[in-house]
Amino acid sequence: MVFLVLISLSSIIRLVDELRKIEEGNYSIFEIIIYIILSLPKDFELFFPIATLLGGLLGLSVLEVHNEFIAMQVSGFSKLQIVLSVIKASVPVLLCSIISNEWIAPNSEKIIYTYRDKSQYDTYLLSAKCKNLWFIDNNDFVYVERVVSCSELLGVKLYNFDGKKLKKIFYVNRAVFINKIWHLIDVNELDISSEMCIINKKIPHSEWHAALTPYKLSMMITHPNILSISKLYHCAKYFNKVGQSSKYYQMIFWNKILSPISGSVMTIMALACTFGPLRKKKIGFRLFIGSVVGFLFYILNQIFGILGIMYNVSPIVGSISPSVIFLIISIIIMWIYS
């Protein structure tokens, strides 16, 4: 129910915002409805920790109102057994979080970006937005002026290095991936390896044996938040291989992997609040405090991830730190009020 309320509020806000764009291109009310429906998995991922906390507070408050906890303790259940029982009951929701992060949310986001961009601007996201791309491949620094598709590039410049020394520059009009090899069409090669002279050659056709593939390129030009857990792993692995920083991808990867742990910690926090300082408070007040705590957890999760990247801390440490902090706080609260 809490998920439904939060997602409904988010959808209403999104609907009002999207109605302002209805005059742009071919964007109609039908496209807006499809966009909102496809945004639901992303909302599920965004609201998962706070919804778990609020849902736990609401459910536990109802049990407390009906004196269910007293009945459990009289029957011989300890607080630890009650905590474990609540966590077990939340397992299906935690599994849904993993499934959504791996399959549902990434696919829906891709459909949104392609479909919405087509509706509004009458063009596809890939050809309209993927410009001025830089990356490293083996000993080459590569610049791509425009990505037509994941297997076709326009305006490619290859800066070939020998150690720290620039040897050659290739100006490529068009690059096409065929039979597992990049075929370079209309190449202008500038050889500056010699200190005595610069050699300029024009080559109609050449081959580029790069580690980059259309599959890897598709991950590079997609925002990390849209990628699935498995693709984030492969993308981070590729960046590490070619010597580029992958910490941002690793941070998002661990955030998605540890999402069920965050949900479990929020469930324990709900129990701590119910048994502790909010025991005699009204349900409305509990939900208000739960909203504040959930928002604080979200803010800390974002801050720790960015700080981890800035100060070269392991991404897994930055991702799990907020959950560890809230878990310790929950344990302390339950210990004080035990």
XYZ file of C-alpha atoms in Angstrom:
338
model
C 0.000 0.000 0.000
C 2.841 2.382 0.858
C 4.478 1.623 -2.504
C 1.168 2.349 -4.222
C 0.781 5.727 -2.486
C 4.355 6.848 -3.222
C 4.262 5.683 -6.830
C 0.859 7.338 -7.339
C 2.161 10.667 -6.025
C 5.231 10.410 -8.229
C 3.093 9.575 -11.276
C 0.779 12.538 -10.662
C 3.738 14.934 -10.392
C 5.244 13.434 -13.546
C 1.904 13.725 -15.370
C 1.598 17.441 -14.549
C 5.191 18.040 -15.684
C 4.765 16.093 -18.941
C 1.499 17.853 -19.854
C 3.540 21.028 -20.349
C 5.414 19.315 -23.208
C 2.346 18.087 -25.046
C 2.779 20.719 -27.758
C 6.326 19.598 -28.591
C 6.572 17.554 -31.787
C 4.206 14.588 -31.895
C 4.024 14.212 -28.122
C 0.428 13.308 -27.211
C -1.498 12.245 -24.113
C -1.111 8.627 -25.232
C 2.699 8.921 -25.177
C 2.508 10.563 -21.740
C 0.505 7.650 -20.324
C 2.961 5.134 -21.784
C 5.875 7.136 -20.367
C 4.340 7.169 -16.875
C 3.630 3.419 -16.971
C 7.185 2.659 -18.087
C 8.521 4.884 -15.275
C 6.927 2.732 -12.553
C 9.870 0.257 -12.252
C 12.286 3.172 -11.777
C 10.011 4.610 -9.082
C 9.986 1.209 -7.389
C 13.790 1.250 -7.299
C 13.896 4.851 -6.041
C 11.284 4.468 -3.293
C 12.259 0.953 -2.211
C 14.123 1.794 1.066
C 11.684 4.459 2.275
C 8.641 2.391 1.263
C 10.043 -0.622 3.136
C 10.513 1.537 6.237
C 7.069 3.151 6.062
C 5.384 -0.134 5.214
C 7.117 -1.797 8.155
C 6.095 1.003 10.518
C 2.495 0.871 9.323
C 2.207 -2.921 9.555
C 3.915 -3.123 12.939
C 1.791 -0.277 14.282
C -1.372 -2.164 13.337
C -0.049 -5.263 15.119
C 0.744 -3.201 18.183
C -2.701 -1.582 18.252
C -4.253 -5.074 18.362
C -1.764 -6.149 21.074
C -0.281 -8.800 18.790
C 3.231 -8.203 20.118
C 2.098 -8.835 23.679
C 0.467 -12.072 22.563
C 3.670 -13.143 20.788
C 5.853 -12.409 23.806
C 3.439 -14.226 26.136
C 3.642 -17.218 23.753
C 7.405 -17.270 24.220
C 8.618 -15.264 21.214
C 11.645 -13.079 21.901
C 12.253 -9.755 20.165
C 14.980 -11.384 18.085
C 12.538 -14.035 16.851
C 10.016 -11.313 15.988
C 12.713 -9.408 14.081
C 13.691 -12.528 12.111
C 10.030 -13.293 11.354
C 9.460 -9.777 9.974
C 12.612 -10.001 7.826
C 11.469 -13.384 6.465
C 8.097 -11.869 5.586
C 9.860 -9.107 3.601
C 11.959 -11.547 1.507
C 9.514 -11.579 -1.487
C 9.732 -7.784 -1.717
C 13.544 -7.936 -1.543
C 13.594 -10.506 -4.373
C 11.334 -8.235 -6.427
C 13.920 -5.481 -5.959
C 16.699 -7.653 -7.451
C 14.499 -8.736 -10.378
C 13.510 -5.128 -11.072
C 17.125 -3.864 -10.947
C 18.360 -6.586 -13.317
C 15.603 -6.910 -15.915
C 12.510 -4.736 -15.554
C 13.805 -1.226 -14.736
C 16.715 -1.151 -17.281
C 14.507 -2.347 -20.156
C 11.697 0.061 -19.307
C 14.165 2.968 -19.115
C 15.606 2.135 -22.535
C 12.120 2.020 -24.031
C 11.349 5.369 -22.402
C 14.427 7.117 -23.813
C 13.934 5.730 -27.301
C 10.162 6.016 -27.518
C 9.848 9.388 -25.823
C 12.671 10.906 -27.846
C 11.076 9.636 -31.057
C 7.712 11.079 -30.046
C 9.004 14.496 -29.037
C 11.753 15.191 -31.551
C 10.987 12.748 -34.357
C 14.440 11.241 -34.067
C 16.094 8.475 -32.125
C 18.073 9.108 -28.967
C 21.210 7.427 -30.264
C 21.744 9.538 -33.371
C 20.588 12.779 -31.755
C 22.386 12.691 -28.431
C 25.551 10.541 -28.754
C 28.095 13.074 -29.916
C 31.632 14.041 -28.898
C 32.463 10.716 -27.267
C 35.937 10.092 -25.816
C 37.341 6.755 -24.591
C 40.569 4.710 -24.413
C 41.140 1.514 -26.393
C 44.456 -0.300 -25.956
C 47.099 2.323 -26.877
C 44.638 4.632 -28.593
C 42.771 7.662 -27.351
C 39.594 7.704 -29.414
C 37.284 10.591 -30.240
C 33.949 9.982 -31.975
C 32.103 12.945 -33.386
C 28.816 11.080 -33.794
C 27.465 7.601 -33.004
C 24.960 6.717 -35.740
C 24.419 3.252 -34.273
C 26.403 0.903 -32.070
C 28.028 -0.535 -35.203
C 28.546 2.705 -37.156
C 30.589 5.761 -36.168
C 31.208 9.050 -37.957
C 34.121 11.464 -37.576
C 36.513 9.190 -35.669
C 39.957 10.340 -34.554
C 42.489 7.788 -33.278
C 45.469 9.095 -31.322
C 48.002 6.254 -31.208
C 50.605 6.375 -28.408
C 53.830 4.481 -27.785
C 54.116 4.828 -24.030
C 53.720 8.569 -23.446
C 54.741 9.576 -26.960
C 52.163 10.304 -29.648
C 53.067 8.358 -32.802
C 50.167 8.603 -35.220
C 46.837 10.333 -35.668
C 44.135 8.762 -37.806
C 41.289 10.885 -39.121
C 38.495 8.522 -40.116
C 35.399 9.622 -41.965
C 33.374 6.491 -41.156
C 33.847 3.307 -39.111
C 31.620 0.233 -39.531
C 31.692 -2.952 -37.437
C 31.501 -6.020 -39.732
C 32.497 -9.611 -38.912
C 33.933 -8.715 -35.488
C 36.262 -6.051 -36.941
C 35.942 -2.286 -37.287
C 36.343 -1.265 -40.942
C 37.667 2.264 -41.349
C 36.554 4.081 -44.503
C 38.279 7.168 -45.948
C 41.247 7.384 -43.561
C 43.799 10.169 -43.358
C 46.905 8.931 -41.480
C 49.305 11.434 -39.956
C 52.610 9.834 -38.878
C 54.540 12.061 -36.451
C 56.809 9.370 -34.968
C 59.832 10.722 -36.807
C 61.478 13.884 -35.516
C 62.683 14.774 -39.007
C 59.429 14.793 -40.943
C 55.676 14.265 -40.801
C 54.158 11.736 -43.183
C 50.596 12.205 -44.364
C 48.860 9.279 -46.108
C 45.338 8.803 -47.404
C 43.936 5.275 -47.110
C 40.588 4.341 -48.715
C 40.026 1.371 -46.406
C 41.674 0.020 -43.249
C 40.914 -2.327 -40.369
C 40.881 -1.440 -36.680
C 41.326 -4.367 -34.282
C 39.869 -2.713 -31.221
C 38.726 -4.136 -27.905
C 35.600 -2.033 -28.352
C 32.547 -3.916 -29.644
C 29.015 -2.679 -30.386
C 27.853 -4.351 -27.169
C 30.435 -2.471 -25.088
C 29.732 0.736 -26.970
C 26.012 0.429 -26.198
C 26.867 0.281 -22.488
C 29.241 3.253 -22.727
C 26.675 5.545 -24.338
C 23.924 4.531 -21.915
C 23.611 6.288 -18.561
C 24.846 3.960 -15.788
C 21.576 4.280 -13.853
C 19.758 2.648 -16.772
C 22.100 -0.331 -17.063
C 21.282 -3.676 -15.493
C 23.455 -5.194 -12.757
C 25.184 -7.583 -15.169
C 25.890 -4.852 -17.738
C 27.279 -2.549 -15.055
C 29.679 -5.340 -14.084
C 30.833 -5.908 -17.694
C 31.175 -2.168 -18.326
C 33.280 -1.651 -15.180
C 35.411 -4.647 -16.146
C 36.003 -3.183 -19.631
C 36.953 0.242 -18.250
C 39.422 -1.360 -15.837
C 40.926 -3.335 -18.720
C 41.566 -0.261 -20.863
C 42.779 1.845 -17.945
C 39.762 4.128 -17.451
C 38.137 4.876 -14.111
C 35.092 2.710 -13.430
C 34.318 3.846 -9.862
C 31.034 5.531 -10.809
C 29.835 2.356 -12.518
C 31.001 0.282 -9.561
C 29.144 2.562 -7.145
C 25.853 2.136 -9.008
C 26.531 -1.613 -9.358
C 26.947 -2.044 -5.597
C 23.955 0.207 -4.853
C 21.767 -2.131 -6.906
C 23.352 -5.303 -5.535
C 22.966 -4.091 -1.947
C 19.406 -2.836 -2.437
C 17.907 -5.903 -0.637
C 20.272 -5.298 2.304
C 19.089 -1.682 2.452
C 15.497 -2.936 2.533
C 16.313 -5.365 5.352
C 18.018 -2.602 7.348
C 14.980 -0.344 6.897
C 12.775 -3.195 8.141
C 14.971 -3.535 11.246
C 14.817 0.240 11.706
C 11.001 0.050 11.594
C 11.107 -2.615 14.309
C 13.533 -0.543 16.415
C 11.285 2.499 16.194
C 8.196 0.434 17.028
C 9.794 -1.190 20.087
C 11.659 1.987 21.038
C 10.958 5.736 21.085
C 7.816 5.582 18.918
C 6.131 2.846 20.942
C 3.452 5.095 22.451
C 3.150 7.519 19.542
C 0.274 7.718 17.071
C 0.527 6.089 13.651
C 0.564 9.433 11.826
C 3.526 10.643 13.859
C 5.360 7.346 13.264
C 4.897 7.662 9.509
C 6.138 11.260 9.616
C 9.310 10.241 11.498
C 9.689 7.268 9.125
C 9.534 9.620 6.117
C 12.253 11.821 7.620
C 14.463 8.809 8.411
C 13.920 7.317 4.929
C 14.776 10.622 3.242
C 17.888 10.928 5.423
C 18.946 7.416 4.397
C 18.509 8.337 0.707
C 20.596 11.512 1.119
C 23.372 9.676 2.974
C 23.381 6.947 0.330
C 23.979 9.548 -2.387
C 26.567 11.499 -0.371
C 28.619 8.451 0.652
C 28.735 7.206 -2.934
C 30.015 10.524 -4.315
C 32.481 11.011 -1.451
C 33.787 7.499 -2.021
C 34.568 8.382 -5.648
C 36.118 11.729 -4.720
C 38.400 10.330 -2.008
C 39.247 7.055 -3.765
C 37.381 4.844 -1.291
C 36.254 1.386 -2.391
C 32.796 1.672 -4.031
C 31.421 -1.207 -1.954
C 32.421 0.632 1.243
C 30.686 3.821 0.097
C 27.555 1.906 -0.915
C 27.185 -0.203 2.232
C 28.177 2.477 4.787
C 24.683 4.061 5.166
C 23.134 0.615 5.721
C 25.781 -0.236 8.335
C 25.226 3.094 10.126
C 21.445 2.643 10.256
C 21.808 -0.993 11.325
C 24.055 0.034 14.239
C 21.583 2.766 15.230
C 18.723 0.246 15.123
C 20.633 -2.232 17.297
C 21.493 0.497 19.824
C 17.829 1.603 20.005
C 16.594 -1.961 20.562
C 19.316 -2.552 23.170
C 18.395 0.641 25.076
C 14.656 -0.144 25.085
C 15.047 -3.902 25.692
